[in-house]
PDB file of C-alpha atoms in Angstrom:
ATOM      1  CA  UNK A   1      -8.652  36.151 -45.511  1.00  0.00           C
ATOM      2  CA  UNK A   2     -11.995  35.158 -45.401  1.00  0.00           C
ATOM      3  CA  UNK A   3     -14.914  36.874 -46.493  1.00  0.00           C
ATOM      4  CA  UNK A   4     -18.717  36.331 -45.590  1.00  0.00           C
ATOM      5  CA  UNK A   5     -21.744  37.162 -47.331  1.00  0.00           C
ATOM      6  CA  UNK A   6     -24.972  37.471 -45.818  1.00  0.00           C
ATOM      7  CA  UNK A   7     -28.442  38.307 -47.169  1.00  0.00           C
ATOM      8  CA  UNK A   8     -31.087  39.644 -47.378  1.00  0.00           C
ATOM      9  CA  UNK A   9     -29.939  42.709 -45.153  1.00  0.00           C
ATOM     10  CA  UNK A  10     -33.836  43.500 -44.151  1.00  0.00           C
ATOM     11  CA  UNK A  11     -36.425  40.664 -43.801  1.00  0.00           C
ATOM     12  CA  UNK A  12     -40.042  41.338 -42.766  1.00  0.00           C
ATOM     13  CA  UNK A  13     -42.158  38.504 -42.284  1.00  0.00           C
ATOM     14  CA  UNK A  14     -45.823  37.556 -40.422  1.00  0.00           C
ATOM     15  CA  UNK A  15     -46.138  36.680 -37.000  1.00  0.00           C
ATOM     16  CA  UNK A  16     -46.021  32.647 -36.954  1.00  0.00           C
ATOM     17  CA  UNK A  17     -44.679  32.655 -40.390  1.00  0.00           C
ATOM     18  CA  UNK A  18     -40.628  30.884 -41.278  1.00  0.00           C
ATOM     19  CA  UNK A  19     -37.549  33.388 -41.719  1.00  0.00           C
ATOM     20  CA  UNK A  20     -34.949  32.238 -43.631  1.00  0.00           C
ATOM     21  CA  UNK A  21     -31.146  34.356 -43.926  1.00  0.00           C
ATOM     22  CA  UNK A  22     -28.092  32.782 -45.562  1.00  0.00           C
ATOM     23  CA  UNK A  23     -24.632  32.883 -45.818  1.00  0.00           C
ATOM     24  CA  UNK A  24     -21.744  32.345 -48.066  1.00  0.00           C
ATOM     25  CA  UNK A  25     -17.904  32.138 -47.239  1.00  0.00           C
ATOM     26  CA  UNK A  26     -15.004  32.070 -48.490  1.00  0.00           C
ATOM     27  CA  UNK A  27     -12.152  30.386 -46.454  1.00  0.00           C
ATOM     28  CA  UNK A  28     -12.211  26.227 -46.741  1.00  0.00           C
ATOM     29  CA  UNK A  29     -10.512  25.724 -44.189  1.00  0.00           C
ATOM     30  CA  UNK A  30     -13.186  27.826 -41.932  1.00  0.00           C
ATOM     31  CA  UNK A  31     -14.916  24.884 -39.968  1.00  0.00           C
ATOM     32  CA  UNK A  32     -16.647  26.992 -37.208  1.00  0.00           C
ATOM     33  CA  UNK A  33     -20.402  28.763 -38.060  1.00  0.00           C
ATOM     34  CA  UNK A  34     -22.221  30.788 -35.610  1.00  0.00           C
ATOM     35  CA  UNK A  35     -24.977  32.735 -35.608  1.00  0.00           C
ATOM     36  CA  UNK A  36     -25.904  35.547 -33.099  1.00  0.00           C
ATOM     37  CA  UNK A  37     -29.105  38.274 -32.533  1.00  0.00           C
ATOM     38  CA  UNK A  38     -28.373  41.266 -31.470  1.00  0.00           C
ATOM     39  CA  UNK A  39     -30.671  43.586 -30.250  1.00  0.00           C
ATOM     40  CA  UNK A  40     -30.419  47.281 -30.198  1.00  0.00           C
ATOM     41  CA  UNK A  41     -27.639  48.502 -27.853  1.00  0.00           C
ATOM     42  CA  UNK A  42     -26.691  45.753 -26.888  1.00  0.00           C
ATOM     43  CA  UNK A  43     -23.654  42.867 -27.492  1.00  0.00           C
ATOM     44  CA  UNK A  44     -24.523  39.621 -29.841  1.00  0.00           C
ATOM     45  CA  UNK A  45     -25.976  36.532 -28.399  1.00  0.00           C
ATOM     46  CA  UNK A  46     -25.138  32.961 -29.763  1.00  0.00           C
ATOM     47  CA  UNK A  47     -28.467  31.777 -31.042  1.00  0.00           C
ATOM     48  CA  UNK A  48     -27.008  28.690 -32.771  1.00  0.00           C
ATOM     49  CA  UNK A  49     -23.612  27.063 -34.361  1.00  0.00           C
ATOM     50  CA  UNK A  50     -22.610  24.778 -35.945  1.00  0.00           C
ATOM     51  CA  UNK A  51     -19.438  23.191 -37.310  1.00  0.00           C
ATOM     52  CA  UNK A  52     -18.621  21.526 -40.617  1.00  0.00           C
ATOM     53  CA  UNK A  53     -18.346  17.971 -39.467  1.00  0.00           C
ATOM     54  CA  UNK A  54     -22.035  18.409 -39.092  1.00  0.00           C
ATOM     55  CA  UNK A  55     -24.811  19.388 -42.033  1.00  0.00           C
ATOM     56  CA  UNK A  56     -27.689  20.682 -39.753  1.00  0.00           C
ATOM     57  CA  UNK A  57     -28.281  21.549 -36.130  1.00  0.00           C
ATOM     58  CA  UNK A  58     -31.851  22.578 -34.281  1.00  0.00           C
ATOM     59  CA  UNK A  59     -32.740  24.207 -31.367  1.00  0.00           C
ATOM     60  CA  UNK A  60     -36.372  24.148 -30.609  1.00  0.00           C
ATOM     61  CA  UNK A  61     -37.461  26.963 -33.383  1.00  0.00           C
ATOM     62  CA  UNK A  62     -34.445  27.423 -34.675  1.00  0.00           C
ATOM     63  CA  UNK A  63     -32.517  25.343 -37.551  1.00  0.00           C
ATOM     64  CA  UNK A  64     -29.395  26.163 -39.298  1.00  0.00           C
ATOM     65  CA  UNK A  65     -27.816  23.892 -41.910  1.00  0.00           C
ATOM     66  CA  UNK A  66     -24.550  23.887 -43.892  1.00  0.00           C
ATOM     67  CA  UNK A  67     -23.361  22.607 -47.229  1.00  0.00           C
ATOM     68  CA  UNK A  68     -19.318  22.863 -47.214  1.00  0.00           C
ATOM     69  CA  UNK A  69     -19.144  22.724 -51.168  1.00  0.00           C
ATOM     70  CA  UNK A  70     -21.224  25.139 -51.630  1.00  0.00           C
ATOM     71  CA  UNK A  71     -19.615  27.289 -49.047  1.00  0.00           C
ATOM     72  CA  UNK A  72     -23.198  28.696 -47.663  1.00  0.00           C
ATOM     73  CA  UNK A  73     -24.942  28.327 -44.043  1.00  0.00           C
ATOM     74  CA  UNK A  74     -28.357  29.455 -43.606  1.00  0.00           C
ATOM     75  CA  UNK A  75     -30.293  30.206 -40.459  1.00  0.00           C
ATOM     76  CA  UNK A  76     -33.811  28.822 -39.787  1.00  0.00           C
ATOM     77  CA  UNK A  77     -36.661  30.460 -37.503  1.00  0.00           C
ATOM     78  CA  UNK A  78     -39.991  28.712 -37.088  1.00  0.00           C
ATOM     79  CA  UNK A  79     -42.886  30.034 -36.113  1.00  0.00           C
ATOM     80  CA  UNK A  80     -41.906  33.530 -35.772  1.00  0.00           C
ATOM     81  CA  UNK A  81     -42.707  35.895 -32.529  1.00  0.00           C
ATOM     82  CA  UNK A  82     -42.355  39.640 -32.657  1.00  0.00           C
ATOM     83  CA  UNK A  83     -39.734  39.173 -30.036  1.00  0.00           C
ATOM     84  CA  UNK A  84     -37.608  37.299 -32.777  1.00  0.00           C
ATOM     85  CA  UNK A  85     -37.265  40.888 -34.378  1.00  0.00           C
ATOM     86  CA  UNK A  86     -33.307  42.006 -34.220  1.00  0.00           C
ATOM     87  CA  UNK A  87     -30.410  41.716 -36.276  1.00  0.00           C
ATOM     88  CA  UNK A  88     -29.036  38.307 -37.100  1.00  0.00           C
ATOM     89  CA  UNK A  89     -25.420  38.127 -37.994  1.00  0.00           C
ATOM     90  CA  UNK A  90     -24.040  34.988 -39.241  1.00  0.00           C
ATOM     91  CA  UNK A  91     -19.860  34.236 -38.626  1.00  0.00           C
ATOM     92  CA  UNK A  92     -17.357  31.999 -39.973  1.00  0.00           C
ATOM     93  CA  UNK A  93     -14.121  31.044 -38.306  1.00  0.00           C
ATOM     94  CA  UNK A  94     -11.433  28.425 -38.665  1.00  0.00           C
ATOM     95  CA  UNK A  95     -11.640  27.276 -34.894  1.00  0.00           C
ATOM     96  CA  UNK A  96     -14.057  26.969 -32.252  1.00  0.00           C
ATOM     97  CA  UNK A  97     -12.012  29.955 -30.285  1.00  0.00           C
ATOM     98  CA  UNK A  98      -8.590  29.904 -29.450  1.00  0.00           C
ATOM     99  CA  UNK A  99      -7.476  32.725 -30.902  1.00  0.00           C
ATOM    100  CA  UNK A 100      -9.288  32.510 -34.380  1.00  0.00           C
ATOM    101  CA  UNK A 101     -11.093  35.297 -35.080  1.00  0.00           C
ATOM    102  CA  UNK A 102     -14.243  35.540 -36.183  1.00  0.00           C
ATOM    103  CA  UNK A 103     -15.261  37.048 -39.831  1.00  0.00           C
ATOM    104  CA  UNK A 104     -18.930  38.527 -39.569  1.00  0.00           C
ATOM    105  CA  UNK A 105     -21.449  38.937 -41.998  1.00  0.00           C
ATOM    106  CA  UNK A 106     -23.369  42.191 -42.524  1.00  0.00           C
ATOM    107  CA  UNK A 107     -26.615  41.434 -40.918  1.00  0.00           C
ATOM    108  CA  UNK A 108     -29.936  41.078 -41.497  1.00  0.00           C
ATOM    109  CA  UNK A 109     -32.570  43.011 -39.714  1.00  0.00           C
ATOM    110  CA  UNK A 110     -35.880  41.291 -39.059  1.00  0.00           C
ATOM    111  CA  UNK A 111     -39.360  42.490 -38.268  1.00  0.00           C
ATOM    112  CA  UNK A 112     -41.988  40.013 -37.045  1.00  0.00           C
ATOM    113  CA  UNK A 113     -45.052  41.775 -37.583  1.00  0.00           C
ATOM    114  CA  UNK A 114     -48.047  41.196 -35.692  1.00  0.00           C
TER     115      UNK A 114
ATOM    116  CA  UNK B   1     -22.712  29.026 -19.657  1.00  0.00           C
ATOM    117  CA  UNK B   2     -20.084  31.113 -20.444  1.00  0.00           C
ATOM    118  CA  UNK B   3     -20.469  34.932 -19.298  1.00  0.00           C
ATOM    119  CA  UNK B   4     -18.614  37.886 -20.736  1.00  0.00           C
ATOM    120  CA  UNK B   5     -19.142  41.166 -18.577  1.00  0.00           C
ATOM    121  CA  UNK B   6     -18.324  44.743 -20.097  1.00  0.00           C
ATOM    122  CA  UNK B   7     -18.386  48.347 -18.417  1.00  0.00           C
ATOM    123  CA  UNK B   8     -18.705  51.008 -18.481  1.00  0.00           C
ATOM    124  CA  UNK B   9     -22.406  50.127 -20.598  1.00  0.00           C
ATOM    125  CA  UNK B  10     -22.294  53.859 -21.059  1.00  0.00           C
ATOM    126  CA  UNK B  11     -19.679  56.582 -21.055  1.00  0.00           C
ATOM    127  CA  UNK B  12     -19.513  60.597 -22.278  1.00  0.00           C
ATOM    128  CA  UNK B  13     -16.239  61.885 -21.815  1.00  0.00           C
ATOM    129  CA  UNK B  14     -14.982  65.098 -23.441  1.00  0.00           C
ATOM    130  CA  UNK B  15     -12.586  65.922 -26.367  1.00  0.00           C
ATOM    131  CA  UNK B  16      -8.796  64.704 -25.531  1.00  0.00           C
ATOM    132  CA  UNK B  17     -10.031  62.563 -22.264  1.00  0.00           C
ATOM    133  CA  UNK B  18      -8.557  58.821 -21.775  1.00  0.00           C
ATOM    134  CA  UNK B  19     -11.634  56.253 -21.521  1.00  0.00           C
ATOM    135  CA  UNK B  20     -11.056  52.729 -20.565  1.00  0.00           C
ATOM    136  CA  UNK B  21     -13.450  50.284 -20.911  1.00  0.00           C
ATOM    137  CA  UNK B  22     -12.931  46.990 -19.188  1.00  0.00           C
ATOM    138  CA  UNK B  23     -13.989  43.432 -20.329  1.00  0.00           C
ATOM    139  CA  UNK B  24     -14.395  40.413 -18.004  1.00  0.00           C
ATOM    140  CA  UNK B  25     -15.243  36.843 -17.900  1.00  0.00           C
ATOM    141  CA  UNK B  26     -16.828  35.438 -15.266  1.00  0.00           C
ATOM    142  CA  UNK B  27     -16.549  31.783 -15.417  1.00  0.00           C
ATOM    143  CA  UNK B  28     -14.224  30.554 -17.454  1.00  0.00           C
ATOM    144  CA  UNK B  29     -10.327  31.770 -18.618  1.00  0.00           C
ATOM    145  CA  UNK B  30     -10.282  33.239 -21.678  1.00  0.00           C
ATOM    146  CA  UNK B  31      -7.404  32.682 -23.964  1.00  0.00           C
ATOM    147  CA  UNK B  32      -8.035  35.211 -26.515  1.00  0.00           C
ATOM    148  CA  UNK B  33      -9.956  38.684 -26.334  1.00  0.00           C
ATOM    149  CA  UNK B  34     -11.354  40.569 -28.921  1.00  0.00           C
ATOM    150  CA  UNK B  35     -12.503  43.994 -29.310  1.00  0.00           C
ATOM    151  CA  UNK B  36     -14.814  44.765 -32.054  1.00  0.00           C
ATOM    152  CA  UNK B  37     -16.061  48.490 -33.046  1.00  0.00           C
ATOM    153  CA  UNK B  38     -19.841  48.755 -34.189  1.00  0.00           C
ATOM    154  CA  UNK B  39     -21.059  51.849 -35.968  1.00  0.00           C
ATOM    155  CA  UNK B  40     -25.103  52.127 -36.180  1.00  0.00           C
ATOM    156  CA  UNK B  41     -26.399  50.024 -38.838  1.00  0.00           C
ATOM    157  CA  UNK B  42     -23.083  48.055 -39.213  1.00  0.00           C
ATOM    158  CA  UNK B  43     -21.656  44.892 -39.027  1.00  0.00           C
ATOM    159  CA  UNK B  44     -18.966  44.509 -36.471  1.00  0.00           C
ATOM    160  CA  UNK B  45     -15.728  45.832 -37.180  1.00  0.00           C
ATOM    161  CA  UNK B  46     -12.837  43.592 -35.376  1.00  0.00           C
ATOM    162  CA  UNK B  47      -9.863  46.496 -34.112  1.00  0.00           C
ATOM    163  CA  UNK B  48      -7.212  43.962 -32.285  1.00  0.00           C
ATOM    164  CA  UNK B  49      -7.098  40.478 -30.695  1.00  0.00           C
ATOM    165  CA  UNK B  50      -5.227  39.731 -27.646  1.00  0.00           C
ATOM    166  CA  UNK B  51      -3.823  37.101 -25.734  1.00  0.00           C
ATOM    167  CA  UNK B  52      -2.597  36.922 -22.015  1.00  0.00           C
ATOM    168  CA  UNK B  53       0.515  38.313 -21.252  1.00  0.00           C
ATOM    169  CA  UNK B  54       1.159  39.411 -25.068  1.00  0.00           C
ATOM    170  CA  UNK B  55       0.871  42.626 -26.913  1.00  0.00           C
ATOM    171  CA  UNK B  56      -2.471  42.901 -29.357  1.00  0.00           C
ATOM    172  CA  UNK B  57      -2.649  42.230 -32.669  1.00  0.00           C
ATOM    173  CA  UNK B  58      -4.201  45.068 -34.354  1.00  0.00           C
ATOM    174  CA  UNK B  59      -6.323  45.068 -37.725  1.00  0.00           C
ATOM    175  CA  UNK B  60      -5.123  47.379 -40.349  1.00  0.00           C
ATOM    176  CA  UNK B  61      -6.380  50.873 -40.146  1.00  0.00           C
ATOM    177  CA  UNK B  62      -6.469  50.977 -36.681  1.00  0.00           C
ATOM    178  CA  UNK B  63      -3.680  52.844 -34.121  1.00  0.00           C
ATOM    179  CA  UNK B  64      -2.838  50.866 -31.856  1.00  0.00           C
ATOM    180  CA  UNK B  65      -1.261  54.105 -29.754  1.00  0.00           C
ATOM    181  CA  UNK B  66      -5.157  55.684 -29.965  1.00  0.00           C
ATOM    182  CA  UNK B  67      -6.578  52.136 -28.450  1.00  0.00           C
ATOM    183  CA  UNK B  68      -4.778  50.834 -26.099  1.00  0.00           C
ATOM    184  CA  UNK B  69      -5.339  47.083 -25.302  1.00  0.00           C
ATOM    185  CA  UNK B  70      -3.851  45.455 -22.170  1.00  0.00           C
ATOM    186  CA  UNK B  71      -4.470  42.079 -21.182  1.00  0.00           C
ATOM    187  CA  UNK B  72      -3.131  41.437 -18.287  1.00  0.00           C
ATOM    188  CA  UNK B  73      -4.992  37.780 -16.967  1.00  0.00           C
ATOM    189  CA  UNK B  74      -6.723  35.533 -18.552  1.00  0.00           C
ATOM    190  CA  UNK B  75     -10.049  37.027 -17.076  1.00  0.00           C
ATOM    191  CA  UNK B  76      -9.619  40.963 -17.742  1.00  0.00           C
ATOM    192  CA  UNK B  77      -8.661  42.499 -21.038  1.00  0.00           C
ATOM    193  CA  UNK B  78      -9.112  46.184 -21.349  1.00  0.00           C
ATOM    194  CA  UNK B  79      -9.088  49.038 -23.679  1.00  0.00           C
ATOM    195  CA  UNK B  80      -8.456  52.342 -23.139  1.00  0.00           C
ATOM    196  CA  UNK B  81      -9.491  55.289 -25.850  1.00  0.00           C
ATOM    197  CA  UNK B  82      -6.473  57.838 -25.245  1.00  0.00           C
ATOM    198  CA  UNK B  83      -7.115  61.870 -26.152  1.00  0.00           C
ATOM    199  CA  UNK B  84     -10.911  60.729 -27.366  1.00  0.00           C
ATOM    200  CA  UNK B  85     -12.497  63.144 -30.170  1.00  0.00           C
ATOM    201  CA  UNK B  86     -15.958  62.967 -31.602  1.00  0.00           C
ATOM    202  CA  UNK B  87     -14.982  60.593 -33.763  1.00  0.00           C
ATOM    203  CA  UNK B  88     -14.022  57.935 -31.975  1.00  0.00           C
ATOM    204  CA  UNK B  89     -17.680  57.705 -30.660  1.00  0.00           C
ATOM    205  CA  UNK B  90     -19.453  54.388 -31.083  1.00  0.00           C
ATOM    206  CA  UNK B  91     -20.289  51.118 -29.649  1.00  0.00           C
ATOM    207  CA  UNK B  92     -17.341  48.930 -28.731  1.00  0.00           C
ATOM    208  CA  UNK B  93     -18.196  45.380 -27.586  1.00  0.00           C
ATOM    209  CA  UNK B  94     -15.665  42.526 -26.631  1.00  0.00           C
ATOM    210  CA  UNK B  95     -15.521  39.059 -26.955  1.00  0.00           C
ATOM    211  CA  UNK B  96     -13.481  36.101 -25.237  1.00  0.00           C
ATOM    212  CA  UNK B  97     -12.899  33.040 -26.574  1.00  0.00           C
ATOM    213  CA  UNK B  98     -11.758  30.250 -25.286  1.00  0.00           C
ATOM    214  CA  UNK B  99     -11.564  26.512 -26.759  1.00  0.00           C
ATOM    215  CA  UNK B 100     -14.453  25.453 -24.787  1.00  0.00           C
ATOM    216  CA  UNK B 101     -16.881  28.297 -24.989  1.00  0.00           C
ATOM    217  CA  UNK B 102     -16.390  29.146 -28.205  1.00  0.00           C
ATOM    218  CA  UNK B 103     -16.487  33.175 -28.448  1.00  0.00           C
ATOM    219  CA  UNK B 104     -18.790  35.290 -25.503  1.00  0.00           C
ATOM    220  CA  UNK B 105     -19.717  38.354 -26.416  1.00  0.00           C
ATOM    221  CA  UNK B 106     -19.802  41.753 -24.147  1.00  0.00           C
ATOM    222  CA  UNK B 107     -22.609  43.571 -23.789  1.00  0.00           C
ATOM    223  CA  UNK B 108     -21.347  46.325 -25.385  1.00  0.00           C
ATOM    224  CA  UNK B 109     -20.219  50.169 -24.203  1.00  0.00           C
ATOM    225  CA  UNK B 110     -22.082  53.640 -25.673  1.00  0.00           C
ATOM    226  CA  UNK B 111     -19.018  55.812 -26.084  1.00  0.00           C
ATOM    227  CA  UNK B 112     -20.209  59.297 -26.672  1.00  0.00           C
ATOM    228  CA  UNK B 113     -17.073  61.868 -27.442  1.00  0.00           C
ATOM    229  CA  UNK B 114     -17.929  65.671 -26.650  1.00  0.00           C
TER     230      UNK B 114
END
């Protein structure tokens, strides 16, 4: 089955300052990459995703890019704000839903610090 | 956009109680649901998937008599804790996916086991 990596598992960066998290996988044939925040007691938000007939995606702050040979995805934030701090998780699945489940990483927390 | 509502957000129930937790989507027909455990600090840990009308698949380690899953329309999946014990406290949050929306995430329910 597949397997995701994810690191680092903390990040603490400067208020206005670029956070940067990445992911490996395992699977191939995985072809669907999301990533969501999730803030404390509460259920994961889609931030971002991508698939893998594409090799980068942005959203206003926030970039994430894919190389398929390498097997890795990383997530971009730009100009960070303390209310960017959460945990990031990053996903692979084979499908864009439909049944496919989704393999998650392990998460990274992040502090924006004033 | 696609919208995913969970409740109870927040449940104490005593030793050998039944708690169900229900899982909704709002605006679009999910095909598949997915139930995820989170323990503090943790990734999330994926217990069953189920689709409409079928029985749920269930991950390994996981009884499927202890956590029952019925999904009876393609809107409302539930899950029901039967004869709860401290143990099986923790956050359980659900997802539905569909081909459109991708997967929609719950906002998550606070089971607390007493």
């Amino acid at each position: 089955g597949e397997n995701v990596e994810q690191h680092p598992s903390t990040l603490s960066v400067q208020e206005g300052d670029s956070a940067v998290i990445k992911c490996t996988y395992s699977d191939s044939a995985s072809n669907y990459f999301p990533w969501y925040k999730q803030e404390l007691g509460k259920g994961p938000q889609l931030i971002i995703d991508i698939r893998s007939n594409v090799g980068e995606k942005k959203d206003q702050r926030i970039a994430v890019t894919l190389n398929k040979t390498a097997k890795h995805f990383s997530l971009h934030i730009t100009e960070t704000q303390p209310e960017d701090s959460a945990v990031y998780f990053c996903a692979a699945s084979r499908l864009t839903g439909g049944g496919n489940k989704l393999t998650f990483g392990t998460g990274t927390q992040l502090k924006v610090e004033l | 956009g696609a919208v995913v509502s969970q409740h109870p957000s927040r449940v104490i129930c005593k030793s050998g109680t039944s708690v169900k937790i229900e899982c909704r989507s709002l605006d679009f027909q999910a095909t598949t649901m997915f139930w995820y455990r989170q323990f503090p600090k943790q990734s999330l840990m994926l217990m069953a998937t189920s689709n409409e009308g079928s029985k749920a698949t269930y991950e390994q380690g996981v009884e499927k008599d202890k956590f029952l899953i019925n999904h009876a329309s393609l809107t409302l999946s539930t899950l029901t804790v039967t004869s709860a014990h401290p143990e099986d406290s923790s956050f359980y949050i659900c997802s539905a996916s569909s081909a459109n929306y991708g997967y929609t995430f719950g906002s998550g329910t606070r089971l607390t086991v007493v």
